Each structure stands twice: as C-alpha cells, then as structure tokens.
C-alpha cells in the first residue's frame, strides 16, 4: 500500500464539474483515470492520504472550504491567485479574509507571482502577495506560494517575511534551479514537486537537479490537477487527477535513489504536518 498526499489540486474548477462524483470515487479507491495501470506501479495499491485544494478567488476558496468540510480526504486553502488579482473584487477579498480564519481552511494559497502570464501587473501581484503573507502570519497558517519566472522578486519578499514575521509554508509546483531550492529550504519552506519533474525534455534538467538537493523532511508532491499531467500520460489524458501524484513520487524516487515507498511515506508525513500545523 502506497499512501499519497497531493498538496495541490484544483478539483473545484470547471474541468471537474461534469464527473466530480466519479473523480471522488477514483480518488477514494486509489484508481488512475481511464483505468490505466502504469508499468511503474504494477502490483502497487494507492491510498490517497489527503488532497489540499487551493483557492484561486473568493468563490473558488469558498468551494474548497465546503469540500474540506464534506470529505475528510480534502483540506482547503484560501487566496486569490496572482493571475486573478487584477479581476478580484472587494467581495473576493472579504471572502478570502473571512475564510483565512475558518477552521476548515488549513492554509493561505495559492498566492504568489507570475511573470509567465500577463494577466495582472507585477506591482499589483506583489501587493496582493503581501496581503496574503499578512493573513498567513495573523492566522498562524502556512502559505502556499506560486512562483513562475519571478524568483528575483519572490526571494527577497520571502526572506524578509520569514525573518521579520515568521512566515512559513510551501513552494507549490517548484520550478526553480538548485540554488533557488537551497535558498527556499534555508528559509524553512517545503518544496512541492509536480508533473514537470517527470518530463523528459532536457530543459527540465535543472529541476531534476533541484529535486535531488531537497532534504526528505521538506519534500512534497502534487498534481496541480487539472494541469501538468505527469509523464507518460501527458497528451494521453484530457486532464490530471490526484492519484497521478504517485507518478511524481515515482520520478522523485528515481532521481533521488530512493524507493517509491520511501518517497510516498515521507511526503505524506510532511503534508500531514503542514495541513495540521495551524
Ligand atoms: Zn494551482
């Protein structure tokens, strides 16, 4: 039995609305979408120990908190995603702020900086990130950070917030190089790896190297469902699902010279610590 904890899945979003019950059933029985059994997991049984659902705006954060209330396997995070900050209303902020203090909400996220997409000016993203950092500090909950092509802006903010305010949390779908991984680890963050670490394209090799430098007690896995479907199912499945986090665990095991069981056990233990640490 391999126990898997997916620390980032957007199951409240539209791609899951048509067959949500089937997704839940698969998740509860540890079955892969499409009945697939990858060679890597032949003969292994998967048990989902938990799934952390991050909010992307007020409504989404509310849905995640409701799901966490209904299903013990789910944990919720509340925030306005950096790409949606420009469109966020006063209501979004009110809902997120209220949810931050809700007992069904385990973390503040996802928040951060994104220079890949151009949906929100970076100054506005930085301002929103600061507000989320304050919420995390005030509530004593961990933060879940999204950082895409914005390490130069992100690292000084995190450094200051850790040193001055005691911020702690997760870097979700870590996409940096080994030096950035080391810096985040020194700041006390957990690093969560997603499908990208399974991709075989050489441009991901700095990420493979980063996955090797993370101490076991800071390692997490995630799917970022419905996005980032892991190899070899990318292009084969129309969307990602939480059970496929097992493929990320498999890849980390391969890169780090550990067994799948070891990776699953340590990442699940770490994830449980994070979601219960408020
Ligand atoms: Zn996300």
PDB file of C-alpha atoms and ligand atoms in Angstrom:
ATOM      1  CA  UNK A   1       0.000   0.000   0.000  1.00  0.00           C
ATOM      2  CA  UNK A   2       1.390   3.376  -1.041  1.00  0.00           C
ATOM      3  CA  UNK A   3      -0.019   6.370   0.754  1.00  0.00           C
ATOM      4  CA  UNK A   4      -0.090   9.529  -1.395  1.00  0.00           C
ATOM      5  CA  UNK A   5      -0.847  13.129  -0.399  1.00  0.00           C
ATOM      6  CA  UNK A   6      -1.475  15.539  -3.275  1.00  0.00           C
ATOM      7  CA  UNK A   7      -0.745  19.035  -1.926  1.00  0.00           C
ATOM      8  CA  UNK A   8      -2.218  20.969  -4.863  1.00  0.00           C
ATOM      9  CA  UNK A   9      -5.293  20.071  -6.921  1.00  0.00           C
ATOM     10  CA  UNK A  10      -7.946  22.404  -8.345  1.00  0.00           C
ATOM     11  CA  UNK A  11     -10.826  19.948  -8.078  1.00  0.00           C
ATOM     12  CA  UNK A  12     -13.331  22.763  -7.545  1.00  0.00           C
ATOM     13  CA  UNK A  13     -12.799  24.112 -11.057  1.00  0.00           C
ATOM     14  CA  UNK A  14     -14.914  23.633 -14.166  1.00  0.00           C
ATOM     15  CA  UNK A  15     -12.954  20.732 -15.750  1.00  0.00           C
ATOM     16  CA  UNK A  16     -14.203  18.530 -12.869  1.00  0.00           C
ATOM     17  CA  UNK A  17     -17.792  19.728 -12.693  1.00  0.00           C
ATOM     18  CA  UNK A  18     -19.297  17.127 -15.069  1.00  0.00           C
ATOM     19  CA  UNK A  19     -17.994  13.998 -13.389  1.00  0.00           C
ATOM     20  CA  UNK A  20     -16.942  15.127  -9.934  1.00  0.00           C
ATOM     21  CA  UNK A  21     -18.501  12.055  -8.242  1.00  0.00           C
ATOM     22  CA  UNK A  22     -16.533   9.705 -10.472  1.00  0.00           C
ATOM     23  CA  UNK A  23     -13.340  11.632  -9.697  1.00  0.00           C
ATOM     24  CA  UNK A  24     -14.048  11.266  -5.964  1.00  0.00           C
ATOM     25  CA  UNK A  25     -14.735   7.541  -6.324  1.00  0.00           C
ATOM     26  CA  UNK A  26     -11.458   7.027  -8.204  1.00  0.00           C
ATOM     27  CA  UNK A  27      -9.606   9.042  -5.636  1.00  0.00           C
ATOM     28  CA  UNK A  28     -11.135   7.102  -2.736  1.00  0.00           C
ATOM     29  CA  UNK A  29     -10.313   3.762  -4.308  1.00  0.00           C
ATOM     30  CA  UNK A  30      -6.840   4.824  -5.479  1.00  0.00           C
ATOM     31  CA  UNK A  31      -7.612   4.193  -9.140  1.00  0.00           C
ATOM     32  CA  UNK A  32      -5.993   6.008 -12.055  1.00  0.00           C
ATOM     33  CA  UNK A  33      -8.180   7.792 -14.619  1.00  0.00           C
ATOM     34  CA  UNK A  34      -9.081   5.678 -17.642  1.00  0.00           C
ATOM     35  CA  UNK A  35      -8.283   2.518 -15.648  1.00  0.00           C
ATOM     36  CA  UNK A  36      -4.622   2.988 -16.559  1.00  0.00           C
ATOM     37  CA  UNK A  37      -2.016   0.991 -14.686  1.00  0.00           C
ATOM     38  CA  UNK A  38       1.445   2.307 -15.497  1.00  0.00           C
ATOM     39  CA  UNK A  39       4.258  -0.259 -15.572  1.00  0.00           C
ATOM     40  CA  UNK A  40       5.979   1.693 -12.798  1.00  0.00           C
ATOM     41  CA  UNK A  41       3.119   0.978 -10.399  1.00  0.00           C
ATOM     42  CA  UNK A  42       2.285  -2.583 -11.440  1.00  0.00           C
ATOM     43  CA  UNK A  43       1.123  -4.516  -8.381  1.00  0.00           C
ATOM     44  CA  UNK A  44       1.061  -1.470  -6.070  1.00  0.00           C
ATOM     45  CA  UNK A  45      -2.066  -0.222  -4.344  1.00  0.00           C
ATOM     46  CA  UNK A  46      -2.531   3.502  -3.910  1.00  0.00           C
ATOM     47  CA  UNK A  47      -4.306   5.062  -0.989  1.00  0.00           C
ATOM     48  CA  UNK A  48      -4.958   8.829  -1.066  1.00  0.00           C
ATOM     49  CA  UNK A  49      -3.989  10.145   2.362  1.00  0.00           C
ATOM     50  CA  UNK A  50      -5.141  13.651   1.515  1.00  0.00           C
ATOM     51  CA  UNK A  51      -5.578  16.354  -1.110  1.00  0.00           C
ATOM     52  CA  UNK A  52      -5.029  20.066  -0.489  1.00  0.00           C
ATOM     53  CA  UNK A  53      -7.388  22.205  -2.569  1.00  0.00           C
ATOM     54  CA  UNK A  54      -6.087  25.737  -3.201  1.00  0.00           C
ATOM     55  CA  UNK A  55      -8.495  28.593  -3.906  1.00  0.00           C
ATOM     56  CA  UNK A  56      -7.954  30.963  -6.824  1.00  0.00           C
ATOM     57  CA  UNK A  57     -10.574  33.628  -5.945  1.00  0.00           C
ATOM     58  CA  UNK A  58     -13.376  34.190  -3.439  1.00  0.00           C
ATOM     59  CA  UNK A  59     -15.864  31.710  -4.915  1.00  0.00           C
ATOM     60  CA  UNK A  60     -13.230  29.073  -5.532  1.00  0.00           C
ATOM     61  CA  UNK A  61     -11.850  29.401  -1.985  1.00  0.00           C
ATOM     62  CA  UNK A  62     -15.385  29.033  -0.641  1.00  0.00           C
ATOM     63  CA  UNK A  63     -15.956  25.857  -2.708  1.00  0.00           C
ATOM     64  CA  UNK A  64     -12.651  24.386  -1.483  1.00  0.00           C
ATOM     65  CA  UNK A  65     -13.598  25.038   2.155  1.00  0.00           C
ATOM     66  CA  UNK A  66     -17.020  23.401   1.588  1.00  0.00           C
ATOM     67  CA  UNK A  67     -15.365  20.328   0.054  1.00  0.00           C
ATOM     68  CA  UNK A  68     -12.982  20.099   3.019  1.00  0.00           C
ATOM     69  CA  UNK A  69     -15.992  20.164   5.321  1.00  0.00           C
ATOM     70  CA  UNK A  70     -17.766  17.384   3.392  1.00  0.00           C
ATOM     71  CA  UNK A  71     -14.897  14.980   2.680  1.00  0.00           C
ATOM     72  CA  UNK A  72     -12.223  14.095   5.255  1.00  0.00           C
ATOM     73  CA  UNK A  73      -9.675  13.472   2.472  1.00  0.00           C
ATOM     74  CA  UNK A  74      -9.762  17.144   1.466  1.00  0.00           C
ATOM     75  CA  UNK A  75      -8.040  20.128   3.058  1.00  0.00           C
ATOM     76  CA  UNK A  76      -8.626  23.667   1.841  1.00  0.00           C
ATOM     77  CA  UNK A  77      -6.553  26.776   1.214  1.00  0.00           C
ATOM     78  CA  UNK A  78      -7.969  30.243   0.546  1.00  0.00           C
ATOM     79  CA  UNK A  79      -6.492  33.011  -1.626  1.00  0.00           C
ATOM     80  CA  UNK A  80      -6.650  34.996  -4.824  1.00  0.00           C
ATOM     81  CA  UNK A  81      -4.301  33.537  -7.456  1.00  0.00           C
ATOM     82  CA  UNK A  82      -1.772  36.103  -8.783  1.00  0.00           C
ATOM     83  CA  UNK A  83      -3.228  35.870 -12.296  1.00  0.00           C
ATOM     84  CA  UNK A  84      -6.703  36.735 -10.978  1.00  0.00           C
ATOM     85  CA  UNK A  85      -5.707  39.630  -8.739  1.00  0.00           C
ATOM     86  CA  UNK A  86      -6.484  42.234 -11.432  1.00  0.00           C
ATOM     87  CA  UNK A  87     -10.073  40.992 -11.641  1.00  0.00           C
ATOM     88  CA  UNK A  88     -10.602  40.459  -7.911  1.00  0.00           C
ATOM     89  CA  UNK A  89     -13.417  42.450  -6.332  1.00  0.00           C
ATOM     90  CA  UNK A  90     -13.787  43.735  -2.803  1.00  0.00           C
ATOM     91  CA  UNK A  91     -16.075  40.731  -2.234  1.00  0.00           C
ATOM     92  CA  UNK A  92     -13.318  38.308  -3.235  1.00  0.00           C
ATOM     93  CA  UNK A  93     -11.019  39.843  -0.644  1.00  0.00           C
ATOM     94  CA  UNK A  94     -13.748  39.793   2.022  1.00  0.00           C
ATOM     95  CA  UNK A  95     -14.483  36.113   1.417  1.00  0.00           C
ATOM     96  CA  UNK A  96     -10.804  35.127   1.399  1.00  0.00           C
ATOM     97  CA  UNK A  97     -10.073  37.126   4.551  1.00  0.00           C
ATOM     98  CA  UNK A  98     -13.007  35.533   6.381  1.00  0.00           C
ATOM     99  CA  UNK A  99     -12.090  32.035   5.194  1.00  0.00           C
ATOM    100  CA  UNK A 100      -8.492  32.521   6.297  1.00  0.00           C
ATOM    101  CA  UNK A 101      -9.754  32.339   9.882  1.00  0.00           C
ATOM    102  CA  UNK A 102     -12.162  29.430   9.190  1.00  0.00           C
ATOM    103  CA  UNK A 103     -11.317  26.121  10.880  1.00  0.00           C
ATOM    104  CA  UNK A 104     -11.973  24.279   7.599  1.00  0.00           C
ATOM    105  CA  UNK A 105      -9.176  26.221   5.920  1.00  0.00           C
ATOM    106  CA  UNK A 106      -5.707  24.791   6.554  1.00  0.00           C
ATOM    107  CA  UNK A 107      -3.564  27.226   4.550  1.00  0.00           C
ATOM    108  CA  UNK A 108      -3.418  30.517   2.656  1.00  0.00           C
ATOM    109  CA  UNK A 109      -2.990  29.856  -1.063  1.00  0.00           C
ATOM    110  CA  UNK A 110      -2.427  29.893  -3.777  1.00  0.00           C
ATOM    111  CA  UNK A 111      -0.757  33.252  -3.897  1.00  0.00           C
ATOM    112  CA  UNK A 112       2.473  34.447  -5.422  1.00  0.00           C
ATOM    113  CA  UNK A 113       3.988  35.982  -8.514  1.00  0.00           C
ATOM    114  CA  UNK A 114       3.624  35.042 -12.163  1.00  0.00           C
ATOM    115  CA  UNK A 115       5.630  36.680 -14.913  1.00  0.00           C
ATOM    116  CA  UNK A 116       4.822  33.972 -17.468  1.00  0.00           C
ATOM    117  CA  UNK A 117       1.268  35.171 -17.978  1.00  0.00           C
ATOM    118  CA  UNK A 118       0.466  38.842 -18.216  1.00  0.00           C
ATOM    119  CA  UNK A 119      -2.959  38.947 -16.548  1.00  0.00           C
ATOM    120  CA  UNK A 120      -2.048  41.185 -13.601  1.00  0.00           C
ATOM    121  CA  UNK A 121       0.681  43.878 -13.428  1.00  0.00           C
ATOM    122  CA  UNK A 122       3.559  42.672 -11.250  1.00  0.00           C
ATOM    123  CA  UNK A 123       3.229  45.571  -8.759  1.00  0.00           C
ATOM    124  CA  UNK A 124      -0.373  44.564  -8.134  1.00  0.00           C
ATOM    125  CA  UNK A 125       0.680  40.915  -7.698  1.00  0.00           C
ATOM    126  CA  UNK A 126       3.325  41.940  -5.165  1.00  0.00           C
ATOM    127  CA  UNK A 127       0.776  43.966  -3.245  1.00  0.00           C
ATOM    128  CA  UNK A 128      -1.658  41.006  -3.151  1.00  0.00           C
ATOM    129  CA  UNK A 129       1.138  38.646  -2.117  1.00  0.00           C
ATOM    130  CA  UNK A 130       1.953  40.943   0.824  1.00  0.00           C
ATOM    131  CA  UNK A 131      -1.687  40.885   1.903  1.00  0.00           C
ATOM    132  CA  UNK A 132      -1.755  37.097   1.779  1.00  0.00           C
ATOM    133  CA  UNK A 133       1.512  36.937   3.739  1.00  0.00           C
ATOM    134  CA  UNK A 134      -0.076  39.103   6.430  1.00  0.00           C
ATOM    135  CA  UNK A 135      -3.114  36.804   6.527  1.00  0.00           C
ATOM    136  CA  UNK A 136      -0.875  33.763   6.917  1.00  0.00           C
ATOM    137  CA  UNK A 137       1.099  35.425   9.702  1.00  0.00           C
ATOM    138  CA  UNK A 138      -2.003  36.682  11.526  1.00  0.00           C
ATOM    139  CA  UNK A 139      -3.786  33.325  11.350  1.00  0.00           C
ATOM    140  CA  UNK A 140      -0.638  31.308  12.032  1.00  0.00           C
ATOM    141  CA  UNK A 141      -1.363  29.193   8.938  1.00  0.00           C
ATOM    142  CA  UNK A 142       1.130  28.090   6.285  1.00  0.00           C
ATOM    143  CA  UNK A 143       1.205  29.906   2.935  1.00  0.00           C
ATOM    144  CA  UNK A 144       1.154  28.168  -0.449  1.00  0.00           C
ATOM    145  CA  UNK A 145       3.351  30.036  -2.930  1.00  0.00           C
ATOM    146  CA  UNK A 146       3.063  30.072  -6.714  1.00  0.00           C
ATOM    147  CA  UNK A 147       6.226  31.399  -8.406  1.00  0.00           C
ATOM    148  CA  UNK A 148       6.595  31.391 -12.158  1.00  0.00           C
ATOM    149  CA  UNK A 149       9.521  33.232 -13.775  1.00  0.00           C
ATOM    150  CA  UNK A 150       9.617  35.654 -10.840  1.00  0.00           C
ATOM    151  CA  UNK A 151      12.323  34.382  -8.452  1.00  0.00           C
ATOM    152  CA  UNK A 152      14.167  37.727  -8.451  1.00  0.00           C
ATOM    153  CA  UNK A 153      11.124  39.434  -6.980  1.00  0.00           C
ATOM    154  CA  UNK A 154       9.961  36.493  -4.875  1.00  0.00           C
ATOM    155  CA  UNK A 155      13.048  35.548  -2.884  1.00  0.00           C
ATOM    156  CA  UNK A 156      13.652  38.944  -1.176  1.00  0.00           C
ATOM    157  CA  UNK A 157       9.954  39.098  -0.200  1.00  0.00           C
ATOM    158  CA  UNK A 158      10.040  35.598   1.277  1.00  0.00           C
ATOM    159  CA  UNK A 159      13.345  36.262   3.055  1.00  0.00           C
ATOM    160  CA  UNK A 160      12.011  39.412   4.688  1.00  0.00           C
ATOM    161  CA  UNK A 161       8.692  37.808   5.624  1.00  0.00           C
ATOM    162  CA  UNK A 162      10.382  34.792   7.202  1.00  0.00           C
ATOM    163  CA  UNK A 163      12.888  36.882   9.136  1.00  0.00           C
ATOM    164  CA  UNK A 164      10.550  39.643  10.275  1.00  0.00           C
ATOM    165  CA  UNK A 165       7.205  37.867  10.545  1.00  0.00           C
ATOM    166  CA  UNK A 166       7.940  34.163  10.905  1.00  0.00           C
ATOM    167  CA  UNK A 167       6.215  33.226   7.644  1.00  0.00           C
ATOM    168  CA  UNK A 168       6.293  29.506   6.760  1.00  0.00           C
ATOM    169  CA  UNK A 169       4.765  27.320   4.100  1.00  0.00           C
ATOM    170  CA  UNK A 170       5.039  25.527   0.773  1.00  0.00           C
ATOM    171  CA  UNK A 171       6.506  26.464  -2.595  1.00  0.00           C
ATOM    172  CA  UNK A 172       3.999  24.823  -4.929  1.00  0.00           C
ATOM    173  CA  UNK A 173       4.988  23.213  -8.268  1.00  0.00           C
ATOM    174  CA  UNK A 174       8.594  24.177  -7.650  1.00  0.00           C
ATOM    175  CA  UNK A 175      10.093  25.266 -10.973  1.00  0.00           C
ATOM    176  CA  UNK A 176      13.435  26.776  -9.990  1.00  0.00           C
ATOM    177  CA  UNK A 177      17.042  25.674 -10.144  1.00  0.00           C
ATOM    178  CA  UNK A 178      19.056  24.009  -7.357  1.00  0.00           C
ATOM    179  CA  UNK A 179      20.298  27.380  -5.969  1.00  0.00           C
ATOM    180  CA  UNK A 180      16.743  28.619  -5.570  1.00  0.00           C
ATOM    181  CA  UNK A 181      15.731  25.326  -3.998  1.00  0.00           C
ATOM    182  CA  UNK A 182      18.546  25.672  -1.461  1.00  0.00           C
ATOM    183  CA  UNK A 183      17.525  29.249  -0.686  1.00  0.00           C
ATOM    184  CA  UNK A 184      13.872  28.247  -0.118  1.00  0.00           C
ATOM    185  CA  UNK A 185      14.971  25.360   2.101  1.00  0.00           C
ATOM    186  CA  UNK A 186      17.193  27.667   4.163  1.00  0.00           C
ATOM    187  CA  UNK A 187      14.167  29.887   4.650  1.00  0.00           C
ATOM    188  CA  UNK A 188      12.298  26.904   6.081  1.00  0.00           C
ATOM    189  CA  UNK A 189       9.930  26.207   3.189  1.00  0.00           C
ATOM    190  CA  UNK A 190       8.647  22.871   1.955  1.00  0.00           C
ATOM    191  CA  UNK A 191       9.187  22.277  -1.769  1.00  0.00           C
ATOM    192  CA  UNK A 192       6.398  20.586  -3.672  1.00  0.00           C
ATOM    193  CA  UNK A 193       7.156  18.875  -6.977  1.00  0.00           C
ATOM    194  CA  UNK A 194       4.583  18.428  -9.746  1.00  0.00           C
ATOM    195  CA  UNK A 195       4.340  16.708 -13.141  1.00  0.00           C
ATOM    196  CA  UNK A 196       7.058  18.933 -14.595  1.00  0.00           C
ATOM    197  CA  UNK A 197       9.743  16.941 -12.737  1.00  0.00           C
ATOM    198  CA  UNK A 198       8.597  13.829 -14.654  1.00  0.00           C
ATOM    199  CA  UNK A 199       9.034  15.426 -18.085  1.00  0.00           C
ATOM    200  CA  UNK A 200      11.903  14.004 -20.090  1.00  0.00           C
ATOM    201  CA  UNK A 201      12.765  17.146 -22.073  1.00  0.00           C
ATOM    202  CA  UNK A 202      16.336  18.310 -21.265  1.00  0.00           C
ATOM    203  CA  UNK A 203      15.135  21.815 -20.442  1.00  0.00           C
ATOM    204  CA  UNK A 204      13.814  20.340 -17.190  1.00  0.00           C
ATOM    205  CA  UNK A 205      17.234  19.075 -16.090  1.00  0.00           C
ATOM    206  CA  UNK A 206      17.834  21.970 -13.609  1.00  0.00           C
ATOM    207  CA  UNK A 207      14.554  20.934 -11.989  1.00  0.00           C
ATOM    208  CA  UNK A 208      15.713  17.295 -11.778  1.00  0.00           C
ATOM    209  CA  UNK A 209      18.865  18.540 -10.064  1.00  0.00           C
ATOM    210  CA  UNK A 210      16.783  20.690  -7.691  1.00  0.00           C
ATOM    211  CA  UNK A 211      14.756  17.622  -6.712  1.00  0.00           C
ATOM    212  CA  UNK A 212      17.966  15.941  -5.542  1.00  0.00           C
ATOM    213  CA  UNK A 213      19.042  18.695  -3.132  1.00  0.00           C
ATOM    214  CA  UNK A 214      15.827  18.872  -1.087  1.00  0.00           C
ATOM    215  CA  UNK A 215      16.098  17.158   2.328  1.00  0.00           C
ATOM    216  CA  UNK A 216      13.488  14.425   2.832  1.00  0.00           C
ATOM    217  CA  UNK A 217      11.750  16.339   5.601  1.00  0.00           C
ATOM    218  CA  UNK A 218      10.984  19.240   3.217  1.00  0.00           C
ATOM    219  CA  UNK A 219       9.753  17.256   0.233  1.00  0.00           C
ATOM    220  CA  UNK A 220       6.137  17.269  -1.019  1.00  0.00           C
ATOM    221  CA  UNK A 221       4.331  16.033  -4.131  1.00  0.00           C
ATOM    222  CA  UNK A 222       1.336  17.406  -6.011  1.00  0.00           C
ATOM    223  CA  UNK A 223      -0.544  17.173  -9.293  1.00  0.00           C
ATOM    224  CA  UNK A 224      -1.761  20.756  -9.885  1.00  0.00           C
ATOM    225  CA  UNK A 225      -4.825  18.987 -11.385  1.00  0.00           C
ATOM    226  CA  UNK A 226      -6.256  19.532 -13.970  1.00  0.00           C
ATOM    227  CA  UNK A 227      -2.912  20.814 -15.301  1.00  0.00           C
ATOM    228  CA  UNK A 228       0.593  19.315 -15.552  1.00  0.00           C
ATOM    229  CA  UNK A 229      -0.336  15.671 -16.228  1.00  0.00           C
ATOM    230  CA  UNK A 230       2.782  13.601 -15.498  1.00  0.00           C
ATOM    231  CA  UNK A 231       4.774  11.568 -18.000  1.00  0.00           C
ATOM    232  CA  UNK A 232       3.839   9.142 -19.598  1.00  0.00           C
ATOM    233  CA  UNK A 233       0.183  10.239 -19.550  1.00  0.00           C
ATOM    234  CA  UNK A 234       0.717  13.781 -20.738  1.00  0.00           C
ATOM    235  CA  UNK A 235      -1.099  14.126 -24.046  1.00  0.00           C
ATOM    236  CA  UNK A 236      -2.911  10.857 -23.384  1.00  0.00           C
ATOM    237  CA  UNK A 237      -5.335  12.100 -20.704  1.00  0.00           C
ATOM    238  CA  UNK A 238      -7.505  15.195 -21.047  1.00  0.00           C
ATOM    239  CA  UNK A 239      -6.686  16.289 -17.517  1.00  0.00           C
ATOM    240  CA  UNK A 240      -4.680  15.407 -14.448  1.00  0.00           C
ATOM    241  CA  UNK A 241      -6.123  13.800 -11.273  1.00  0.00           C
ATOM    242  CA  UNK A 242      -4.807  13.439  -7.687  1.00  0.00           C
ATOM    243  CA  UNK A 243      -3.920   9.713  -7.893  1.00  0.00           C
ATOM    244  CA  UNK A 244      -1.363  10.592 -10.579  1.00  0.00           C
ATOM    245  CA  UNK A 245       0.739  12.244  -7.860  1.00  0.00           C
ATOM    246  CA  UNK A 246       2.056   8.682  -7.490  1.00  0.00           C
ATOM    247  CA  UNK A 247       3.900   9.213 -10.792  1.00  0.00           C
ATOM    248  CA  UNK A 248       5.609  12.283  -9.341  1.00  0.00           C
ATOM    249  CA  UNK A 249       6.604  10.204  -6.316  1.00  0.00           C
ATOM    250  CA  UNK A 250       7.976   7.537  -8.642  1.00  0.00           C
ATOM    251  CA  UNK A 251      10.081  10.096 -10.516  1.00  0.00           C
ATOM    252  CA  UNK A 252      11.438  11.595  -7.283  1.00  0.00           C
ATOM    253  CA  UNK A 253      12.378   8.108  -6.125  1.00  0.00           C
ATOM    254  CA  UNK A 254      14.241   7.538  -9.397  1.00  0.00           C
ATOM    255  CA  UNK A 255      16.072  10.897  -9.215  1.00  0.00           C
ATOM    256  CA  UNK A 256      16.978  10.619  -5.535  1.00  0.00           C
ATOM    257  CA  UNK A 257      17.885   6.942  -5.489  1.00  0.00           C
ATOM    258  CA  UNK A 258      15.147   6.113  -3.012  1.00  0.00           C
ATOM    259  CA  UNK A 259      12.225   3.696  -3.196  1.00  0.00           C
ATOM    260  CA  UNK A 260       8.725   4.756  -4.191  1.00  0.00           C
ATOM    261  CA  UNK A 261       7.584   3.626  -0.740  1.00  0.00           C
ATOM    262  CA  UNK A 262      10.135   5.887   0.984  1.00  0.00           C
ATOM    263  CA  UNK A 263       9.110   8.951  -1.052  1.00  0.00           C
ATOM    264  CA  UNK A 264       5.414   8.258  -0.515  1.00  0.00           C
ATOM    265  CA  UNK A 265       5.855   7.798   3.219  1.00  0.00           C
ATOM    266  CA  UNK A 266       7.969  10.925   3.810  1.00  0.00           C
ATOM    267  CA  UNK A 267       5.929  13.244   1.552  1.00  0.00           C
ATOM    268  CA  UNK A 268       2.671  12.084   3.147  1.00  0.00           C
ATOM    269  CA  UNK A 269       4.083  12.574   6.623  1.00  0.00           C
ATOM    270  CA  UNK A 270       5.310  16.082   5.666  1.00  0.00           C
ATOM    271  CA  UNK A 271       1.987  17.053   4.078  1.00  0.00           C
ATOM    272  CA  UNK A 272       0.027  15.930   7.135  1.00  0.00           C
ATOM    273  CA  UNK A 273       2.309  18.036   9.312  1.00  0.00           C
ATOM    274  CA  UNK A 274       1.742  21.116   7.126  1.00  0.00           C
ATOM    275  CA  UNK A 275      -2.059  20.887   6.971  1.00  0.00           C
ATOM    276  CA  UNK A 276      -2.375  20.309  10.703  1.00  0.00           C
ATOM    277  CA  UNK A 277       0.182  22.916  11.757  1.00  0.00           C
ATOM    278  CA  UNK A 278      -2.059  25.949  12.199  1.00  0.00           C
TER     279      UNK A 278
HETATM  280 ZN1  LIG B   1      -2.564  25.986  -8.856  1.00  0.00          ZN
END
